[in-house]
Amino acid sequence: MRGLKVSSADWHAELKSAVRDPAQLLTALDLPDSLLPAARAAAKAFPLFAPGGYIGRMTPGRLDDPLLRQVLPLGEELDEVPGFAADAVGDAAATKSAGLIQKYQSRALLITTGACAVHCRYCFRRHFPYSTAPKSVDDWEPALDLIRADDSLDEVLLSGGDPLTLVDTTLAELAERLAAIPHLKRLRIHTRLPIIIPARVTSELLAWLCGTRLTPLVVIHANHAQEIDDNVANSLARLVDAGVPLLNQSVLLRGVNDSTTALVDLSRRLTDLRVMPYYLHQLDRVAGAAHFEVPISRGLQLIAEMRTQLPGYAVPRYVQEIAGEAHKRVLA
Ligand SMILES: *Cc1c(COP(=O)(O)O)cnc(C)c1O
Ligand code: SF4
């Protein structure tokens, strides 16, 4: 293994020094100033946020770079498009208590924080009222009480925002409280941190994640093979070597990964690194993200083409979340 430094100070510093000013992003990538007014206007509704290490994986001068498309605010985000709403997936109706969402049998989701390591322009939670979510471990107690009282639950998902923006001492404490609930069996973390800031995979993280009684699972979120450089590969290897099953979910995004080549390359890269492709999500119809939408007919075609080129295990399930349904709808 290469001499990857994994002290926790590194990932904090990367978050702190993340690019928030559209002008700085355009300059770093040799892109024209003419993009600035629209970027500034769109960033007012949902701020730009991108760590330097992630920007470093983009190709300068390319407005069509698949990583840049995910973070650069565009004027199209301000268009009002019929059918695209603030709460696209019915989170409000499924909220059981502050920070606890349950839509499906046997598993509940904790919104651990509103913070993320990157602001993905297509994010379905960009309008989520995060200020109502718990702020400290004790604030989770009402949600934990509901989990304690419901022995039909055997799995808790930590989501957000991104749970791995929290420090390991906080997460270890939360994991300990969850592990003390006898009917829980598994702890699942949904995070983009290992992709965006691979130094986040610290020894402290591995210690609490693998030290709990609960079976850990980590679902990462990569949309394009170009996101997975050697540092990311090393961090994913640390997780798998520690015994953590890794799954990946992607969102099908126009101009980012809506080609057979992009999706096949991503699946190959993931499986080579022992990460199983799990879900390819149809875009949730959240206001501001309409320009990322790929028609389902095209998505079905892409999955069919992937099947001809990949082993069965490397083809993700193509799913769509429909508010009120008992599970994510499997499109293919
Ligand atoms: C997507 C989701 C889950 C997880 O669903 P799986 O199909 O088990 O991956 C759980 N809770 C909520 C609220 C979700 O949106
Ligand atoms: S990391 Fe996840 S929750 Fe955060 S902005 Fe991106 S898609 Fe949304």
XYZ file of C-alpha atoms in Angstrom, residues 1-4 234-235 237-238 241:
9
model
C 0.000 0.000 0.000
C 1.164 3.535 -0.734
C 2.020 5.864 2.106
C -1.456 7.326 2.427
C -6.676 2.804 -1.297
C -9.367 4.007 1.079
C -9.362 -1.213 0.106
C -8.913 -0.233 3.763
C -9.752 -5.305 4.164
